Amino acid sequence: MSITKRSPVLLAIAAACLSLAAGAARAEDGVLRVGIITDMSGQYSDGNGPGSVIAAQMAAEEIGGRVAGRKIEIISADHQNKPDVATGIVRNWIDNKGVDVIAEGVNSAVALAIQTVTRERKKLFLISGSGSSDLTGKQCSPTSVQWTYDTYASSNATAKAVVARGGSPWFFLTADYAFGQALERDASKAVTSAGGKVLGAVRHPFDTADFSSFLLQAQSSGAKILALANAGSDFRNAVSQADEFNIRASMQLVALQVTLTDVPALGLAHAHDLLFTDSFYWDRTTETRVFAQEFFKRHGAMPTAYQAGVNSALRHYFKAVAATNSVDSETVIAQMRKTPVNDFFAQNGVVREDGRMVHDMYLMRIKKPEESKSKWDLYEYLATVPGDQAFRPLDEGGCPYVAKAH
């Protein structure tokens, strides 16, 4: 008897088998595929986006475009700042495109969603643009590395420096999603541990245009410090509108996360004298300038910390692939942990068990207009914060994979 109707279950099994077969075939085709998933068109695209793809391409070119007998192929996609879009892309890359490593992942809500998929599929995820310290905390993954910064490091040094100068009490203006919430949480702990006081917070939606009601609430709080726990266009709009409302007459603005490309967009007339902590500045050393000038030739802008982090993370990854002659995620990440990170981005950096790449951070001040000599001469370096002081101690994050190991 001929079968004219096929069981939906059998069809699903067949489709899954075809998908797995396609992925396996691509995995053995002599190509190492790198997937850059980022914000290509939204509020984070200037500091990440196409520039992160260029940074990845530079990392591949620096080793001749091949590693361990495999040609390196860079593919990219726009996650539109939507976790469901991001996870759909990543699943397709893993199942059907033979992607070996995922990188970038700006937007913490997006990165946490991606990390759920890469944890399940045992794929490497090199995080540069996302800052939530939960990525290496309770929601950590044994095959992820958070490379560039996190909310603990960004807020810790800045909060302590401001409190030490008499800056207290604090009030937070917070982006109401994973990144902003983590930034407020980590900064609040740093403020109180340094002897300061937090009076409260107001949270605004992602991609807010009108900050007037939030700023007036902050102004009426009685706090001396207004901490901006946001980024991108939210950060720029908050600062420019704070000046419209003359907030600085009674409060000092403190930036808990600054992206290089935000500053010329905002203008030094608005951004000047903001204190913040960052992992990279293009004009800090000879090595950073060499990388930055090559990047500038291709992109027409100096690299942000996130874009530099993509390049550095992939350099370290490619070295580990070469050393192990493998693209197996667990094999490669074990090699990455064994090997110190020494390049233009970090000196003696260490990839920890929880996925945190520990490196020095830098306390910076945004220059006044009269201090700047060129469009990209924006920051004054103030101090180095050693990595072991900048980042959360390993035993405080709650990463379950660390707990099992000890």
Short mmCIF file of C-alpha atoms in Angstrom, two decimals:
data_model
loop_
_atom_site.label_atom_id
_atom_site.label_comp_id
_atom_site.label_asym_id
_atom_site.label_seq_id
_atom_site.Cartn_x
_atom_site.Cartn_y
_atom_site.Cartn_z
CA MET A 1 0.00 0.00 0.00
CA SER A 2 1.37 3.42 -0.92
CA ILE A 3 1.58 6.08 1.76
CA THR A 4 0.06 9.35 0.58
CA LYS A 5 -0.04 11.16 3.93
CA ARG A 6 3.10 11.68 5.93
CA SER A 7 3.10 11.98 9.69
CA PRO A 8 3.97 15.50 10.95
CA VAL A 9 6.28 13.86 13.47
CA LEU A 10 8.14 11.98 10.73
CA LEU A 11 8.40 15.17 8.67
CA ALA A 12 9.82 17.04 11.66
CA ILE A 13 12.37 14.29 12.29
CA ALA A 14 13.36 14.29 8.62
CA ALA A 15 13.76 18.07 8.61
CA ALA A 16 15.90 17.92 11.75
CA CYS A 17 18.09 15.23 10.22
CA LEU A 18 18.54 17.26 7.04
CA SER A 19 19.43 20.33 9.11
CA LEU A 20 22.00 18.42 11.15
CA ALA A 21 23.45 16.87 8.01
CA ALA A 22 23.76 20.29 6.37
CA GLY A 23 25.49 21.70 9.44
CA ALA A 24 27.86 18.74 9.67
CA ALA A 25 28.73 18.98 5.98
CA ARG A 26 29.54 22.66 6.30
CA ALA A 27 31.62 22.01 9.42
CA GLU A 28 33.86 19.73 7.39
CA ASP A 29 34.21 21.91 4.28
CA GLY A 30 37.55 23.45 5.22
CA VAL A 31 36.09 26.81 6.22
CA LEU A 32 36.09 28.42 9.67
CA ARG A 33 32.97 30.58 9.85
CA VAL A 34 32.72 33.57 12.17
CA GLY A 35 29.27 35.08 12.72
CA ILE A 36 29.18 38.74 13.77
CA ILE A 37 25.74 39.47 15.19
CA THR A 38 25.26 43.13 16.03
CA ASP A 39 23.10 46.22 15.75
CA MET A 40 23.50 47.33 12.13
CA SER A 41 20.76 49.94 12.00
CA GLY A 42 19.65 50.97 15.49
CA GLN A 43 20.95 53.20 18.28
CA TYR A 44 24.09 51.09 18.88
CA SER A 45 25.12 50.78 15.24
CA ASP A 46 27.68 53.62 15.27
CA GLY A 47 29.67 52.14 18.14
CA ASN A 48 29.28 48.53 17.05
CA GLY A 49 27.59 47.55 13.77
CA PRO A 50 29.56 47.72 10.52
CA GLY A 51 32.68 48.76 12.44
CA SER A 52 32.62 45.49 14.37
CA VAL A 53 32.48 43.57 11.09
CA ILE A 54 35.50 45.53 9.84
CA ALA A 55 37.35 44.77 13.08
CA ALA A 56 36.64 41.06 12.59
CA GLN A 57 37.84 41.19 8.98
CA MET A 58 41.06 42.86 10.13
CA ALA A 59 41.65 40.07 12.67
CA ALA A 60 41.26 37.46 9.92
CA GLU A 61 43.56 39.34 7.55
CA GLU A 62 46.22 39.72 10.24
CA ILE A 63 46.79 35.95 10.18
CA GLY A 64 46.57 35.63 6.41
CA GLY A 65 42.90 34.70 6.16
CA ARG A 66 43.54 31.06 7.12
CA VAL A 67 44.06 29.13 10.34
CA ALA A 68 44.64 25.42 11.01
CA GLY A 69 44.20 24.67 7.31
CA ARG A 70 40.83 26.42 7.13
CA LYS A 71 39.85 29.52 5.21
CA ILE A 72 38.27 32.14 7.50
CA GLU A 73 34.88 33.43 6.40
CA ILE A 74 33.18 36.35 8.16
CA ILE A 75 29.39 36.60 7.95
CA SER A 76 27.20 39.14 9.72
CA ALA A 77 23.60 39.92 10.60
CA ASP A 78 21.50 42.66 12.19
CA HIS A 79 19.65 41.50 15.31
CA GLN A 80 17.57 44.72 15.38
CA ASN A 81 17.98 44.82 19.19
CA LYS A 82 15.39 42.03 19.43
CA PRO A 83 16.27 38.86 21.39
CA ASP A 84 13.91 36.68 19.33
CA VAL A 85 15.41 37.88 16.06
CA ALA A 86 18.91 37.26 17.40
CA THR A 87 18.22 33.72 18.58
CA GLY A 88 16.59 32.85 15.27
CA ILE A 89 19.67 34.04 13.39
CA VAL A 90 22.07 32.19 15.67
CA ARG A 91 20.13 28.92 15.49
CA ASN A 92 20.11 29.13 11.70
CA TRP A 93 23.83 29.87 11.62
CA ILE A 94 24.63 26.88 13.81
CA ASP A 95 22.18 24.43 12.22
CA ASN A 96 22.44 25.39 8.55
CA LYS A 97 25.46 27.62 7.97
CA GLY A 98 28.18 25.75 9.86
CA VAL A 99 29.18 28.78 11.94
CA ASP A 100 31.94 27.90 14.42
CA VAL A 101 32.02 31.00 16.62
CA ILE A 102 29.59 33.86 17.32
CA ALA A 103 30.96 37.30 18.19
CA GLU A 104 29.88 40.78 19.31
CA GLY A 105 26.25 40.61 20.52
CA VAL A 106 25.65 44.22 21.55
CA ASN A 107 22.59 44.80 23.80
CA SER A 108 22.59 42.79 27.01
CA ALA A 109 19.05 41.44 26.63
CA VAL A 110 20.05 40.16 23.20
CA ALA A 111 23.36 38.74 24.44
CA LEU A 112 21.70 36.86 27.30
CA ALA A 113 19.28 35.30 24.80
CA ILE A 114 22.09 34.36 22.41
CA GLN A 115 24.10 32.89 25.26
CA THR A 116 21.19 30.58 26.11
CA VAL A 117 21.40 29.16 22.57
CA THR A 118 25.20 28.91 22.42
CA ARG A 119 25.26 27.26 25.85
CA GLU A 120 22.77 24.63 24.67
CA ARG A 121 24.59 24.08 21.37
CA LYS A 122 28.08 24.22 22.92
CA LYS A 123 29.23 26.99 20.57
CA LEU A 124 31.73 29.71 21.39
CA PHE A 125 30.31 33.18 21.98
CA LEU A 126 32.81 36.07 22.18
CA ILE A 127 30.92 38.99 23.70
CA SER A 128 32.19 42.51 23.12
CA GLY A 129 29.34 45.01 23.00
CA SER A 130 27.18 43.77 25.88
CA GLY A 131 27.87 44.77 29.44
CA SER A 132 25.55 42.99 31.87
CA SER A 133 27.68 41.30 34.51
CA ASP A 134 25.00 38.57 34.61
CA LEU A 135 26.66 37.18 31.47
CA THR A 136 29.47 35.91 33.71
CA GLY A 137 27.30 35.56 36.81
CA LYS A 138 24.30 33.33 37.37
CA GLN A 139 23.61 33.15 33.62
CA CYS A 140 27.20 32.35 32.61
CA SER A 141 28.21 29.79 29.99
CA PRO A 142 31.21 27.44 29.79
CA THR A 143 31.69 28.39 26.12
CA SER A 144 31.41 32.19 26.35
CA VAL A 145 33.92 34.97 26.98
CA GLN A 146 32.84 38.50 27.89
CA TRP A 147 35.80 40.35 26.47
CA THR A 148 35.59 44.10 26.58
CA TYR A 149 33.85 45.37 29.73
CA ASP A 150 30.93 44.76 32.04
CA THR A 151 28.62 46.79 34.24
CA TYR A 152 30.61 45.97 37.38
CA ALA A 153 33.90 47.27 35.95
CA SER A 154 32.34 50.29 34.22
CA SER A 155 30.60 51.48 37.37
CA ASN A 156 33.01 50.39 40.09
CA ALA A 157 35.99 52.68 39.48
CA THR A 158 33.84 55.64 38.46
CA ALA A 159 31.61 55.41 41.53
CA LYS A 160 34.55 55.10 43.91
CA ALA A 161 36.37 58.04 42.30
CA VAL A 162 33.31 60.29 42.49
CA VAL A 163 32.49 59.38 46.11
CA ALA A 164 36.14 59.94 47.08
CA ARG A 165 35.80 63.51 45.75
CA GLY A 166 32.75 64.10 47.95
CA GLY A 167 30.19 63.10 45.35
CA SER A 168 27.11 61.90 47.24
CA PRO A 169 24.16 61.28 47.47
CA TRP A 170 23.31 59.64 44.12
CA PHE A 171 20.21 59.29 41.95
CA PHE A 172 20.06 57.01 38.90
CA LEU A 173 18.53 57.59 35.48
CA THR A 174 18.35 54.02 34.21
CA ALA A 175 17.51 52.34 30.91
CA ASP A 176 14.82 49.80 31.74
CA TYR A 177 16.32 46.63 30.31
CA ALA A 178 19.02 44.14 31.30
CA PHE A 179 22.02 46.43 30.70
CA GLY A 180 20.68 49.49 32.52
CA GLN A 181 19.33 47.45 35.42
CA ALA A 182 22.68 45.69 35.89
CA LEU A 183 24.56 49.00 35.65
CA GLU A 184 22.36 50.58 38.33
CA ARG A 185 22.69 47.53 40.58
CA ASP A 186 26.48 47.30 40.30
CA ALA A 187 27.02 51.06 40.64
CA SER A 188 24.74 51.26 43.68
CA LYS A 189 26.80 48.59 45.44
CA ALA A 190 30.01 50.46 44.59
CA VAL A 191 28.62 53.76 45.89
CA THR A 192 27.48 52.34 49.23
CA SER A 193 30.66 50.30 49.72
CA ALA A 194 32.66 53.51 49.21
CA GLY A 195 30.63 55.29 51.89
CA GLY A 196 28.18 57.10 49.62
CA LYS A 197 24.39 57.09 49.63
CA VAL A 198 21.81 56.28 46.94
CA LEU A 199 18.51 58.19 47.16
CA GLY A 200 16.66 56.45 44.36
CA ALA A 201 16.26 55.85 40.65
CA VAL A 202 13.89 56.41 37.76
CA ARG A 203 13.77 54.04 34.80
CA HIS A 204 13.07 55.01 31.21
CA PRO A 205 12.14 52.81 28.22
CA PHE A 206 14.77 51.76 25.68
CA ASP A 207 15.18 54.36 22.91
CA THR A 208 13.50 57.28 24.71
CA ALA A 209 13.26 60.65 22.97
CA ASP A 210 11.81 62.85 25.73
CA PHE A 211 13.60 62.75 29.10
CA SER A 212 11.91 65.80 30.64
CA SER A 213 9.77 64.02 33.25
CA PHE A 214 12.63 61.71 34.25
CA LEU A 215 15.08 64.60 34.62
CA LEU A 216 12.67 66.68 36.69
CA GLN A 217 12.12 63.71 39.00
CA ALA A 218 15.89 63.36 39.40
CA GLN A 219 16.28 67.09 40.06
CA SER A 220 13.66 67.00 42.81
CA SER A 221 15.34 64.05 44.56
CA GLY A 222 17.84 66.21 46.42
CA ALA A 223 20.77 64.15 45.15
CA LYS A 224 24.06 65.78 44.17
CA ILE A 225 24.99 63.13 41.59
CA LEU A 226 22.87 62.13 38.61
CA ALA A 227 24.22 58.81 37.36
CA LEU A 228 23.35 57.92 33.77
CA ALA A 229 22.84 54.16 33.58
CA ASN A 230 22.17 54.04 29.86
CA ALA A 231 23.97 54.14 26.51
CA GLY A 232 23.73 55.12 22.86
CA SER A 233 21.06 57.62 21.85
CA ASP A 234 19.49 57.31 25.32
CA PHE A 235 22.74 58.59 26.85
CA ARG A 236 23.07 61.39 24.29
CA ASN A 237 19.47 62.54 24.67
CA ALA A 238 19.69 62.47 28.47
CA VAL A 239 22.84 64.62 28.56
CA SER A 240 21.68 67.20 26.02
CA GLN A 241 18.26 67.54 27.68
CA ALA A 242 19.87 67.76 31.13
CA ASP A 243 21.62 70.88 29.86
CA GLU A 244 18.32 72.25 28.52
CA PHE A 245 16.86 71.91 32.02
CA ASN A 246 20.02 73.31 33.64
CA ILE A 247 20.39 70.14 35.72
CA ARG A 248 24.11 70.77 36.21
CA ALA A 249 23.33 73.83 38.31
CA SER A 250 22.40 71.51 41.18
CA MET A 251 23.70 68.06 40.19
CA GLN A 252 26.90 66.58 38.76
CA LEU A 253 26.35 64.24 35.82
CA VAL A 254 28.24 60.95 35.97
CA ALA A 255 28.36 58.66 32.94
CA LEU A 256 28.45 54.96 33.76
CA GLN A 257 28.95 53.93 30.14
CA VAL A 258 30.33 56.08 27.30
CA THR A 259 30.89 55.01 23.70
CA LEU A 260 33.51 56.97 21.75
CA THR A 261 31.13 57.71 18.87
CA ASP A 262 28.58 59.23 21.27
CA VAL A 263 30.90 62.12 22.11
CA PRO A 264 31.26 63.85 18.70
CA ALA A 265 27.55 63.18 18.09
CA LEU A 266 26.69 64.85 21.40
CA GLY A 267 29.38 67.53 21.16
CA LEU A 268 32.01 68.46 23.73
CA ALA A 269 29.93 71.48 24.72
CA HIS A 270 27.48 69.02 26.30
CA ALA A 271 29.75 66.07 27.11
CA HIS A 272 32.73 67.88 28.67
CA ASP A 273 34.03 66.86 32.11
CA LEU A 274 31.97 63.68 32.37
CA LEU A 275 33.94 61.04 34.29
CA PHE A 276 33.69 57.41 33.19
CA THR A 277 35.65 54.16 32.99
CA ASP A 278 36.52 52.41 29.73
CA SER A 279 38.57 49.46 28.51
CA PHE A 280 40.13 51.08 25.43
CA TYR A 281 40.94 54.48 23.97
CA TRP A 282 42.45 54.75 20.52
CA ASP A 283 45.07 57.38 21.48
CA ARG A 284 46.33 55.83 24.72
CA THR A 285 49.48 54.00 23.48
CA THR A 286 51.55 53.52 20.35
CA GLU A 287 49.93 50.10 19.83
CA THR A 288 46.38 51.44 20.14
CA ARG A 289 47.19 54.18 17.64
CA VAL A 290 48.58 51.71 15.08
CA PHE A 291 45.40 49.63 15.23
CA ALA A 292 43.20 52.73 15.21
CA GLN A 293 44.82 54.30 12.17
CA GLU A 294 44.38 51.12 10.11
CA PHE A 295 40.78 50.85 11.27
CA PHE A 296 40.17 54.52 10.43
CA LYS A 297 41.35 53.97 6.84
CA ARG A 298 38.58 51.42 6.38
CA HIS A 299 35.77 52.88 8.47
CA GLY A 300 36.31 56.64 8.55
CA ALA A 301 36.02 56.75 12.34
CA MET A 302 38.25 55.78 15.22
CA PRO A 303 37.42 52.42 16.85
CA THR A 304 35.24 52.19 19.91
CA ALA A 305 36.16 49.85 22.75
CA TYR A 306 33.58 47.35 21.48
CA GLN A 307 35.01 47.29 17.96
CA ALA A 308 38.55 46.96 19.31
CA GLY A 309 37.32 44.18 21.58
CA VAL A 310 35.93 42.20 18.63
CA ASN A 311 39.34 42.33 16.95
CA SER A 312 41.24 41.37 20.10
CA ALA A 313 38.86 38.51 20.99
CA LEU A 314 39.07 37.01 17.51
CA ARG A 315 42.86 37.35 17.43
CA HIS A 316 43.03 35.32 20.65
CA TYR A 317 40.50 32.81 19.31
CA PHE A 318 42.42 32.30 16.06
CA LYS A 319 45.64 31.73 18.01
CA ALA A 320 43.89 29.07 20.10
CA VAL A 321 42.53 27.36 16.96
CA ALA A 322 46.04 27.33 15.49
CA ALA A 323 47.57 25.96 18.70
CA THR A 324 45.03 23.13 19.03
CA ASN A 325 44.36 22.51 15.32
CA SER A 326 40.70 22.33 16.30
CA VAL A 327 37.48 24.33 16.11
CA ASP A 328 35.81 22.33 18.88
CA SER A 329 34.48 24.94 21.30
CA GLU A 330 35.52 23.23 24.52
CA THR A 331 39.02 22.50 23.20
CA VAL A 332 39.53 26.04 21.93
CA ILE A 333 38.22 27.83 25.02
CA ALA A 334 40.46 25.69 27.24
CA GLN A 335 43.43 26.94 25.20
CA MET A 336 42.17 30.53 25.41
CA ARG A 337 42.12 30.25 29.20
CA LYS A 338 45.66 28.88 29.29
CA THR A 339 47.10 31.70 27.19
CA PRO A 340 47.54 35.30 28.48
CA VAL A 341 46.09 38.05 26.29
CA ASN A 342 48.84 40.37 25.10
CA ASP A 343 47.99 42.73 22.26
CA PHE A 344 47.07 46.36 21.60
CA PHE A 345 43.90 45.94 23.68
CA ALA A 346 45.17 44.22 26.82
CA GLN A 347 48.41 43.31 28.55
CA ASN A 348 48.48 40.11 30.61
CA GLY A 349 44.74 39.64 30.23
CA VAL A 350 43.29 36.42 31.64
CA VAL A 351 40.21 34.46 30.53
CA ARG A 352 38.62 33.17 33.75
CA GLU A 353 36.45 30.10 34.35
CA ASP A 354 33.31 32.24 34.51
CA GLY A 355 34.00 33.65 31.03
CA ARG A 356 35.29 37.03 32.19
CA MET A 357 38.39 38.31 30.38
CA VAL A 358 40.14 40.26 33.13
CA HIS A 359 42.22 43.24 32.03
CA ASP A 360 43.02 46.77 33.12
CA MET A 361 40.38 49.49 32.86
CA TYR A 362 40.98 53.24 32.57
CA LEU A 363 39.40 56.17 34.37
CA MET A 364 38.78 58.94 31.81
CA ARG A 365 37.44 62.47 31.58
CA ILE A 366 35.82 63.95 28.48
CA LYS A 367 37.72 67.05 27.39
CA LYS A 368 36.43 70.59 27.20
CA PRO A 369 36.02 72.00 23.66
CA GLU A 370 39.10 74.22 24.05
CA GLU A 371 41.24 71.23 25.11
CA SER A 372 40.49 69.12 22.04
CA LYS A 373 42.92 69.39 19.11
CA SER A 374 40.97 67.29 16.58
CA LYS A 375 37.63 65.56 16.04
CA TRP A 376 38.73 62.35 17.80
CA ASP A 377 40.85 64.00 20.54
CA LEU A 378 38.14 63.50 23.13
CA TYR A 379 39.39 61.86 26.33
CA GLU A 380 41.89 62.69 29.03
CA TYR A 381 43.39 59.61 30.67
CA LEU A 382 43.31 59.92 34.47
CA ALA A 383 44.26 56.56 35.98
CA THR A 384 44.66 52.83 35.38
CA VAL A 385 42.46 50.47 37.39
CA PRO A 386 44.18 47.05 37.58
CA GLY A 387 42.02 44.24 36.28
CA ASP A 388 41.85 42.39 39.59
CA GLN A 389 40.38 45.55 41.16
CA ALA A 390 38.19 46.58 38.23
CA PHE A 391 36.26 43.34 37.76
CA ARG A 392 34.08 41.40 40.16
CA PRO A 393 35.93 38.70 42.12
CA LEU A 394 35.45 35.21 40.70
CA ASP A 395 33.74 33.86 43.82
CA GLU A 396 31.12 36.64 43.98
CA GLY A 397 29.41 36.22 40.62
CA GLY A 398 27.49 33.02 41.25
CA CYS A 399 28.50 31.32 37.99
CA PRO A 400 27.38 27.68 38.45
CA TYR A 401 30.26 26.32 36.38
CA VAL A 402 32.75 27.92 38.76
CA ALA A 403 30.86 26.54 41.75
CA LYS A 404 31.14 23.02 40.31
CA ALA A 405 34.86 23.43 39.77
CA HIS A 406 35.64 24.43 43.37
#
